[in-house]
Structures are given as structure tokens and as C-alpha cells.
Short mmCIF file of C-alpha atoms in Angstrom, two decimals:
data_model
loop_
_atom_site.label_atom_id
_atom_site.label_comp_id
_atom_site.label_asym_id
_atom_site.label_seq_id
_atom_site.Cartn_x
_atom_site.Cartn_y
_atom_site.Cartn_z
CA MET Z 1 -13.27 -1.07 -14.90
CA ASN Z 2 -12.49 -0.45 -18.54
CA ASN Z 3 -12.06 -3.47 -20.83
CA ASN Z 4 -8.90 -1.95 -22.35
CA PRO Z 5 -7.11 -0.36 -19.38
CA LEU Z 6 -4.37 2.19 -19.92
CA ASN Z 7 -0.84 1.07 -19.14
CA ILE Z 8 1.81 3.19 -17.46
CA ILE Z 9 3.46 4.13 -20.79
CA GLN Z 10 0.20 5.56 -22.10
CA LEU Z 11 -0.38 7.45 -18.86
CA ILE Z 12 3.14 8.90 -18.95
CA CYS Z 13 2.56 10.06 -22.53
CA ILE Z 14 -0.81 11.65 -21.69
CA PHE Z 15 0.41 13.54 -18.63
CA MET Z 16 3.82 14.45 -20.06
CA LEU Z 17 1.99 16.26 -22.86
CA SER Z 18 -1.00 17.58 -20.91
CA ILE Z 19 0.61 18.66 -17.63
CA GLY Z 20 3.87 19.18 -19.51
CA LEU Z 21 2.37 22.05 -21.53
CA MET Z 22 1.20 23.64 -18.29
CA ASN Z 23 4.56 23.27 -16.53
CA HIS Z 24 6.75 23.89 -19.56
CA VAL Z 25 4.95 26.86 -21.09
CA ILE Z 26 1.99 28.38 -19.22
CA VAL Z 27 3.48 28.41 -15.70
CA ILE Z 28 7.04 29.60 -16.44
CA PRO Z 29 6.31 33.30 -17.24
CA LEU Z 30 4.21 33.56 -14.06
CA LEU Z 31 6.80 31.69 -12.01
CA LEU Z 32 9.57 34.01 -13.20
CA ASP Z 33 7.42 37.06 -12.49
CA ALA Z 34 6.69 35.86 -8.96
CA ALA Z 35 10.14 34.63 -7.91
CA GLY Z 36 12.58 36.19 -10.40
CA ARG Z 37 16.04 34.67 -10.20
CA ASP Z 38 14.86 32.23 -7.52
CA ALA Z 39 12.13 30.75 -9.74
CA TRP Z 40 14.14 27.55 -10.20
CA ILE Z 41 14.37 27.12 -6.41
CA SER Z 42 10.57 27.49 -6.15
CA ALA Z 43 10.14 24.78 -8.79
CA ILE Z 44 12.51 22.38 -7.02
CA ILE Z 45 11.07 22.89 -3.52
CA ALA Z 46 7.50 22.51 -4.81
CA LEU Z 47 8.54 19.29 -6.55
CA GLY Z 48 10.08 18.06 -3.29
CA ALA Z 49 6.78 18.71 -1.50
CA LEU Z 50 4.67 16.89 -4.11
CA PRO Z 51 5.37 13.33 -2.78
CA LEU Z 52 3.85 14.38 0.57
CA TRP Z 53 0.47 14.84 -1.15
CA LEU Z 54 0.54 11.83 -3.49
CA PRO Z 55 -0.30 9.22 -0.78
CA LEU Z 56 -3.67 10.96 -0.34
CA LEU Z 57 -4.47 10.46 -4.04
CA TYR Z 58 -3.42 6.83 -3.88
CA PHE Z 59 -5.52 6.29 -0.74
CA ILE Z 60 -8.57 7.64 -2.60
CA MET Z 61 -7.88 5.35 -5.54
CA LYS Z 62 -7.61 2.31 -3.29
CA GLN Z 63 -10.71 3.06 -1.22
CA SER Z 64 -12.78 3.72 -4.33
CA LYS Z 65 -11.40 0.54 -5.94
CA GLN Z 66 -10.65 2.65 -9.02
CA MET Z 67 -14.34 2.90 -9.85
CA ASN Z 68 -15.69 5.84 -11.78
CA LEU Z 69 -15.49 8.60 -9.14
CA PHE Z 70 -19.07 9.81 -9.68
CA LEU Z 71 -20.47 6.28 -9.51
CA TRP Z 72 -18.47 5.49 -6.35
CA LEU Z 73 -19.57 8.67 -4.55
CA LYS Z 74 -23.19 8.08 -5.58
CA THR Z 75 -23.10 4.44 -4.41
CA GLU Z 76 -21.18 4.95 -1.15
CA PHE Z 77 -22.77 8.27 -0.15
CA ASN Z 78 -25.46 10.07 -2.17
CA SER Z 79 -26.16 11.85 -5.44
CA ALA Z 80 -25.73 15.33 -3.94
CA ILE Z 81 -22.10 14.67 -2.99
CA ALA Z 82 -21.41 13.03 -6.35
CA TYR Z 83 -22.82 16.01 -8.27
CA PHE Z 84 -21.01 18.48 -5.99
CA VAL Z 85 -17.62 16.92 -6.80
CA ALA Z 86 -18.50 16.49 -10.49
CA ILE Z 87 -19.58 20.14 -10.88
CA LEU Z 88 -16.43 21.49 -9.19
CA GLY Z 89 -14.29 19.10 -11.24
CA SER Z 90 -16.03 20.20 -14.45
CA LEU Z 91 -15.40 23.85 -13.59
CA LEU Z 92 -11.70 23.09 -13.19
CA LEU Z 93 -11.60 21.21 -16.51
CA LEU Z 94 -13.42 24.01 -18.34
CA VAL Z 95 -10.92 26.55 -17.02
CA ILE Z 96 -8.04 24.31 -18.15
CA SER Z 97 -9.58 23.99 -21.62
CA TYR Z 98 -10.25 27.71 -22.02
CA VAL Z 99 -6.83 28.84 -20.77
CA THR Z 100 -5.03 26.35 -23.01
CA LEU Z 101 -7.08 27.20 -26.10
CA SER Z 102 -6.80 30.95 -25.59
CA ASP Z 103 -3.06 30.89 -24.85
CA THR Z 104 -2.43 28.65 -27.87
CA VAL Z 105 -4.19 31.12 -30.15
CA THR Z 106 -2.13 34.00 -28.70
CA PHE Z 107 1.09 32.03 -29.20
CA THR Z 108 0.13 31.16 -32.78
CA THR Z 109 -0.86 34.68 -33.83
CA THR Z 110 2.17 36.35 -32.24
CA THR Z 111 4.89 33.97 -33.42
CA TYR Z 112 4.19 32.50 -36.85
CA LEU Z 113 0.63 32.99 -38.14
CA THR Z 114 0.49 36.71 -37.47
CA ARG Z 115 -2.10 37.52 -40.17
CA THR Z 116 -4.39 34.57 -39.59
CA PRO Z 117 -7.71 35.49 -37.90
CA ASP Z 118 -8.21 34.13 -34.38
CA TRP Z 119 -11.46 32.41 -35.33
CA ALA Z 120 -9.73 30.32 -38.02
CA ILE Z 121 -7.13 28.99 -35.57
CA LEU Z 122 -9.79 28.44 -32.90
CA PHE Z 123 -12.06 26.58 -35.30
CA THR Z 124 -9.28 24.29 -36.56
CA LEU Z 125 -8.04 23.45 -33.07
CA THR Z 126 -11.49 22.92 -31.55
CA VAL Z 127 -12.56 20.58 -34.37
CA MET Z 128 -9.39 18.48 -33.97
CA CYS Z 129 -9.72 18.31 -30.19
CA PHE Z 130 -13.46 17.62 -30.37
CA TYR Z 131 -12.85 14.65 -32.66
CA ASN Z 132 -10.22 13.23 -30.31
CA ALA Z 133 -12.32 13.87 -27.19
CA TYR Z 134 -15.40 12.25 -28.74
CA TYR Z 135 -13.56 8.97 -29.21
CA GLY Z 136 -12.57 9.14 -25.56
CA ILE Z 137 -9.61 8.32 -23.35
CA PRO Z 138 -8.35 5.38 -25.48
CA SER Z 139 -8.06 7.68 -28.53
CA ILE Z 140 -6.27 10.34 -26.47
CA ALA Z 141 -3.85 7.72 -25.13
CA LYS Z 142 -3.02 6.44 -28.62
CA THR Z 143 -2.41 9.91 -30.05
CA ALA Z 144 -0.28 10.84 -27.02
CA VAL Z 145 1.94 7.79 -27.57
CA ILE Z 146 2.43 8.83 -31.20
CA LEU Z 147 3.16 12.50 -30.44
CA LEU Z 148 5.39 12.31 -27.36
CA PRO Z 149 8.57 10.71 -28.83
CA LEU Z 150 9.29 13.64 -31.17
CA VAL Z 151 8.34 16.15 -28.47
CA SER Z 152 10.92 14.52 -26.16
CA ILE Z 153 13.60 14.37 -28.86
CA PHE Z 154 13.12 18.06 -29.69
CA GLY Z 155 13.28 18.91 -25.98
CA ILE Z 156 16.60 17.11 -25.57
CA LEU Z 157 17.87 18.79 -28.75
CA VAL Z 158 17.16 22.32 -27.52
CA ALA Z 159 18.58 21.57 -24.06
CA ILE Z 160 21.89 20.38 -25.55
CA ALA Z 161 22.10 22.95 -28.37
CA THR Z 162 21.66 25.92 -26.02
CA ILE Z 163 24.50 24.87 -23.67
CA PRO Z 164 26.97 27.38 -25.25
CA HIS Z 165 24.49 30.18 -24.52
CA LYS Z 166 24.06 29.31 -20.83
CA ASP Z 167 25.77 31.25 -18.05
CA TYR Z 168 25.47 29.31 -14.80
CA SER Z 169 26.58 32.31 -12.73
CA LEU Z 170 23.22 33.97 -13.48
CA LEU Z 171 21.52 31.52 -11.10
CA LYS Z 172 23.26 33.25 -8.18
CA PRO Z 173 22.95 34.86 -5.69
CA ILE Z 174 20.41 32.49 -4.19
CA MET Z 175 17.48 33.97 -2.23
CA ALA Z 176 18.96 37.48 -2.18
CA ASN Z 177 15.48 38.80 -1.33
CA GLY Z 178 14.69 36.18 1.29
CA PHE Z 179 12.27 33.26 1.14
CA ALA Z 180 9.12 35.30 0.33
CA PRO Z 181 9.63 35.31 -3.48
CA VAL Z 182 10.45 31.59 -3.40
CA PHE Z 183 7.24 30.82 -1.51
CA LYS Z 184 5.24 32.98 -3.91
CA GLY Z 185 6.75 31.14 -6.84
CA MET Z 186 5.85 27.79 -5.27
CA ILE Z 187 2.16 28.69 -5.65
CA TYR Z 188 2.48 28.82 -9.44
CA ALA Z 189 4.80 25.83 -9.71
CA GLY Z 190 2.48 23.86 -7.43
CA ALA Z 191 -0.58 24.78 -9.50
CA GLY Z 192 0.96 22.87 -12.39
CA TYR Z 193 2.26 19.96 -10.33
CA VAL Z 194 -1.05 19.13 -8.62
CA GLU Z 195 -2.85 18.62 -11.95
CA ILE Z 196 -1.89 14.97 -11.53
CA PHE Z 197 -5.11 15.01 -9.48
CA LEU Z 198 -6.92 14.55 -12.80
CA ILE Z 199 -5.88 10.91 -12.67
CA LEU Z 200 -8.78 10.39 -10.21
CA PHE Z 201 -11.24 11.45 -12.91
CA MET Z 202 -9.96 8.69 -15.21
CA GLN Z 203 -9.01 6.03 -12.65
CA HIS Z 204 -11.61 3.59 -13.99
CA HIS Z 205 -9.58 3.48 -17.22
CA LEU Z 206 -6.40 2.37 -15.43
CA GLN Z 207 -5.03 -1.10 -14.84
CA ALA Z 208 -6.58 -2.81 -11.81
CA ARG Z 209 -3.23 -3.12 -10.01
CA PHE Z 210 -2.16 0.48 -10.41
CA SER Z 211 0.68 1.00 -7.95
CA PHE Z 212 1.87 3.98 -5.91
CA LYS Z 213 5.22 3.61 -7.66
CA ALA Z 214 3.53 4.21 -11.02
CA LEU Z 215 1.71 7.26 -9.64
CA PHE Z 216 4.97 8.62 -8.22
CA ILE Z 217 6.89 8.14 -11.50
CA ILE Z 218 4.18 9.77 -13.63
CA SER Z 219 3.88 12.72 -11.22
CA LEU Z 220 7.63 13.23 -11.00
CA LEU Z 221 8.16 13.12 -14.77
CA ALA Z 222 5.29 15.49 -15.58
CA ALA Z 223 6.11 17.94 -12.79
CA SER Z 224 9.85 18.07 -13.45
CA LEU Z 225 9.26 19.60 -16.90
CA SER Z 226 9.12 23.08 -15.38
CA ILE Z 227 12.55 22.94 -13.72
CA GLY Z 228 14.78 22.59 -16.80
CA PRO Z 229 13.15 25.36 -18.89
CA THR Z 230 13.09 27.71 -15.89
CA ILE Z 231 16.79 27.20 -15.18
CA GLY Z 232 17.52 27.41 -18.91
CA ALA Z 233 15.64 30.71 -19.34
CA ILE Z 234 17.54 32.34 -16.45
CA MET Z 235 20.92 31.09 -17.68
CA GLU Z 236 20.28 32.05 -21.31
CA PHE Z 237 18.65 35.46 -20.90
CA GLY Z 238 19.32 36.49 -17.31
CA PRO Z 239 16.62 36.86 -14.63
CA LYS Z 240 15.42 40.32 -15.73
CA GLU Z 241 15.15 39.60 -19.45
CA ALA Z 242 13.66 36.13 -18.83
CA THR Z 243 10.94 37.73 -16.70
CA ASN Z 244 10.08 40.12 -19.54
CA LEU Z 245 9.73 37.33 -22.13
CA ARG Z 246 6.21 36.11 -22.89
CA TYR Z 247 7.30 32.59 -23.86
CA PRO Z 248 10.80 31.93 -22.41
CA ALA Z 249 10.84 28.26 -23.45
CA PHE Z 250 10.06 29.20 -27.06
CA GLU Z 251 12.67 31.98 -27.16
CA GLY Z 252 15.36 29.41 -26.33
CA TRP Z 253 14.80 27.86 -29.76
CA ARG Z 254 15.75 31.15 -31.43
CA LEU Z 255 19.27 30.90 -30.02
CA ILE Z 256 20.18 27.83 -32.03
CA SER Z 257 20.77 26.98 -35.69
CA LEU Z 258 21.72 23.88 -37.67
CA GLY Z 259 24.84 24.33 -39.77
CA THR Z 260 25.29 27.20 -42.21
CA TYR Z 261 22.01 27.10 -44.10
CA ILE Z 262 19.38 26.34 -41.43
CA GLU Z 263 19.25 29.33 -39.10
CA TYR Z 264 15.83 28.84 -37.54
CA LEU Z 265 14.67 25.75 -35.67
CA ASP Z 266 11.90 27.38 -33.67
CA PHE Z 267 9.31 25.67 -35.89
CA LEU Z 268 10.08 22.51 -33.89
CA ALA Z 269 8.73 24.29 -30.80
CA VAL Z 270 5.44 24.74 -32.66
CA TYR Z 271 5.13 20.96 -32.92
CA GLN Z 272 5.83 20.65 -29.19
CA TRP Z 273 3.24 23.26 -28.26
CA MET Z 274 0.52 22.00 -30.58
CA SER Z 275 1.03 18.40 -29.44
CA GLY Z 276 0.65 19.44 -25.81
CA ALA Z 277 -2.36 21.69 -26.47
CA PHE Z 278 -4.07 19.00 -28.57
CA ILE Z 279 -3.80 16.37 -25.83
CA ARG Z 280 -4.47 18.80 -22.96
CA ILE Z 281 -7.70 20.22 -24.42
CA SER Z 282 -8.88 16.80 -25.63
CA LEU Z 283 -8.26 15.23 -22.21
CA ALA Z 284 -9.85 18.03 -20.17
CA THR Z 285 -13.01 18.06 -22.28
CA ALA Z 286 -13.29 14.27 -22.54
CA LEU Z 287 -13.15 13.96 -18.75
CA ILE Z 288 -16.24 16.14 -18.18
CA PRO Z 289 -18.74 13.49 -19.39
CA GLU Z 290 -16.65 10.89 -17.51
CA LEU Z 291 -17.12 12.92 -14.31
CA PHE Z 292 -20.90 12.52 -14.57
CA HIS Z 293 -20.63 8.87 -15.68
CA ILE Z 294 -22.39 9.56 -18.98
CA THR Z 295 -22.13 6.42 -21.09
CA ASP Z 296 -24.84 7.12 -23.68
CA LYS Z 297 -23.08 8.14 -26.92
CA LYS Z 298 -25.72 10.66 -28.00
CA ALA Z 299 -25.79 12.37 -24.60
CA ARG Z 300 -22.00 12.44 -24.54
CA LEU Z 301 -21.92 13.97 -28.02
CA ARG Z 302 -24.39 16.71 -27.02
CA ILE Z 303 -22.37 17.57 -23.91
CA LEU Z 304 -19.11 17.76 -25.86
CA ILE Z 305 -20.73 20.01 -28.47
CA ILE Z 306 -21.90 22.38 -25.70
CA ILE Z 307 -18.43 22.33 -24.09
CA TYR Z 308 -16.62 23.14 -27.32
CA ILE Z 309 -19.06 25.88 -28.32
CA THR Z 310 -18.57 27.40 -24.85
CA ILE Z 311 -14.77 27.45 -24.92
CA PHE Z 312 -14.79 28.57 -28.56
CA LEU Z 313 -16.99 31.58 -27.79
CA LEU Z 314 -15.07 32.42 -24.60
CA SER Z 315 -11.81 32.39 -26.54
CA LEU Z 316 -13.30 34.78 -29.11
CA ILE Z 317 -13.89 37.44 -26.43
CA PRO Z 318 -11.26 40.16 -27.00
CA ILE Z 319 -8.80 40.39 -24.10
CA SER Z 320 -5.34 41.89 -24.10
CA ASP Z 321 -2.44 39.59 -23.36
CA ASP Z 322 -1.53 41.67 -20.30
CA LYS Z 323 -5.03 41.21 -18.88
CA PHE Z 324 -4.96 37.51 -19.71
CA LEU Z 325 -1.64 37.07 -17.88
CA SER Z 326 -2.93 39.13 -14.96
CA LEU Z 327 -6.01 36.89 -14.82
CA LEU Z 328 -3.80 33.79 -14.70
CA TYR Z 329 -1.47 35.33 -12.13
CA GLN Z 330 -4.04 36.74 -9.72
CA LEU Z 331 -6.96 34.36 -10.09
CA VAL Z 332 -6.76 31.26 -12.27
CA LEU Z 333 -3.62 29.49 -11.02
CA PRO Z 334 -4.13 30.24 -7.29
CA PHE Z 335 -7.80 29.23 -7.69
CA SER Z 336 -6.83 25.98 -9.45
CA LEU Z 337 -4.34 25.11 -6.72
CA LEU Z 338 -6.86 25.75 -3.93
CA LEU Z 339 -9.67 23.93 -5.74
CA ILE Z 340 -7.56 20.82 -6.33
CA PHE Z 341 -6.41 20.82 -2.70
CA PHE Z 342 -10.00 21.23 -1.53
CA LEU Z 343 -11.30 18.42 -3.76
CA SER Z 344 -8.48 16.07 -2.76
CA LEU Z 345 -9.07 16.74 0.96
CA PHE Z 346 -12.86 16.47 0.60
CA VAL Z 347 -12.77 13.20 -1.35
CA GLY Z 348 -9.95 12.00 0.92
CA MET Z 349 -12.17 12.58 3.96
CA LEU Z 350 -14.96 10.60 2.29
CA SER Z 351 -12.47 7.82 1.55
CA LEU Z 352 -11.48 7.79 5.22
CA ILE Z 353 -15.14 7.40 6.19
CA THR Z 354 -15.39 4.45 3.78
CA TYR Z 355 -12.24 2.95 5.28
CA PHE Z 356 -13.64 3.06 8.83
CA LYS Z 357 -16.97 1.66 7.63
CA LYS Z 358 -15.15 -1.36 6.20
CA ARG Z 359 -13.15 -1.77 9.41
CA ARG Z 360 -16.33 -1.85 11.50
CA ALA Z 361 -17.98 -4.30 9.11
#
């Protein structure tokens, strides 16, 4: 167990920013494309189903006694199983890092730094995230606590300021095309919600008496961030126009102004996005050495350098935004959802074996 365990406030800040970027920004265009007007229903139903899966995560945490997951699997079972889980987990984290970095560069170059070369933005962001990841989970927790308050304030501001632009009648009719689009949308909403699974990769940094109530609150807060922006996008732009928008949550900022002289407040959305991307990439990359229980500082540094060079080079590969979105829609998000479910069931089964071993003893 870590000497300076993370408290629930720090965890909320980390996951509100990390999973929040996924649910608030990356998922919404795909969710709207899959479910259209009923996207908000998909988000709500998927959120309602989330508590059915959370007891499995908590059971794993209790059976492993919140040890480092790799160390627990290696001790209780064998190295092959530990490496199998660590490799699959690392693949998931690398995908998260690449998608976030690449999408952030696209957002930056299409909204406000249109003439800045991609490599310059990539280099700046990777250096910042590398520095934060190198100093580990405690550093990420501290920066998340600093960044989240303003992100939350700006979120409340845009929600209130756009009320005059919202037409609640655009949310109806409900399920005009049946349940199929709603179910399809649940796949993309769920892919964001289940990222709370990452808490298992950092459970050895948590307080010893981490409760199910804390897990439930963190999951609910982080997951619910997709519902408001989805409903807002449909009410502000209509289901057809919202589906055509690349960044619906960002476009909402362009509807508001402050008084006579300040017409544009969308720069505040840049702070929100960059805060989320900074924490999300830092966390995902910092967890990869944790997954293999690498405690040596030099070895950890070498691994992080390799990780950041990899995602930097991958993000430099030219790919159209349409192809990138298609990749997310057809492969990345469904794959992430299935992989997280598989890992949770696999480790859950191992936890059940441990439970019965203890009972027999």
C-alpha cells in the first residue's frame, strides 16, 4: 500500500478530468451518430446499468486486498497470468493515450491554432504529460485537484448561459425508430462509463478502507458528464445538426457572450479540454509501469520514454478526421468496451477462486 494514499476528493478530480474528457467530448459525436435524437436516452440507460457491474470491481479490490494488481496475480497465481493481464491492460492504456493525443491535436488545429504545425502541438503536450507521468500518481492527483475547480465552474457557466438557446421539444419524439438506435448508442456511452475499471490498476494507491460507496460516487460523477452535453447539443442545435458537428460540446460555447464587448467565450472550453487531456494522457501512461510493478526509477523512466515516443510517432501519421472518427466508431470504442468487460470478468473469476481458497483454508 502506498505511504501517501489518495483520498476520495483526489480520485474524483482525477476521474472527472480523465473519464470526463472521454464522456464529455470524445464519445458524444459517436453517440449522436449512433442514436441520433435518442442519444440522451442511451446515455441514461447505460448509466443506470453501470451500478450492476460495479460490485464486480469492488469484489476484485477486496479479494486482492488493494495490492498492486500485477503483484497480487503473480503471488496468488503465476507470472503468466500476471503478464497476460498487464499486457492487455497496457494495450488499452496505449490506445487511450493515442486517441486522446491525436484528437486533442485535431481539436487544436481546427479551432484556434490553425496554422501551428501538428508536431509542435504534439511535442508540447507530450513533454508536459511525460513530466507529470514521470512523477507518478501523486503528481497527477495534485494537478487534477488544481485544475478541476475551474473546469467545473466553466461547465456550470455554459450550462446556465445556453438555457435561452435550448428547445426542449427537440428531445421528442422518444424512440421513434424503436430501441435499436438506443441500444447501439449504449455501446458508445458504455465504453466511456466502464473506464472506471482503471481504478484497479491504481488500487494500491488508494486508502486502505476504500468503500463501495466511494466507488459508486466516483463512477456516477464521471459517467454522468456525457448526459448533460448530449441533451444540451440536441436542444441547442437539433438532432440532425448536432450529429453533423465534430465537437458539439465546444460549439455550445459559441452561442454565448458576456455583455456587449466580450462576444467569444469559447477560449474557456480550451482550458477544459487541455486540462482533461493533460490528466488523461498522464494517467494512462503512468499506469503502464504500475501494471508491471516497475519500481526502479531508471527502468520506469526508460519505459515512459518509449511510450511517449510511440504515441508521438503514431499521432504524426497522417489520417483524415473522417477516417479517425470511423476508426473510433467501428473499432476502438467497441474494442475498449469488450476488452474492459473481458478483463473484469477474467480477474473477477480469479478473485472468486481466491475467495473459495480462503473459505476452504
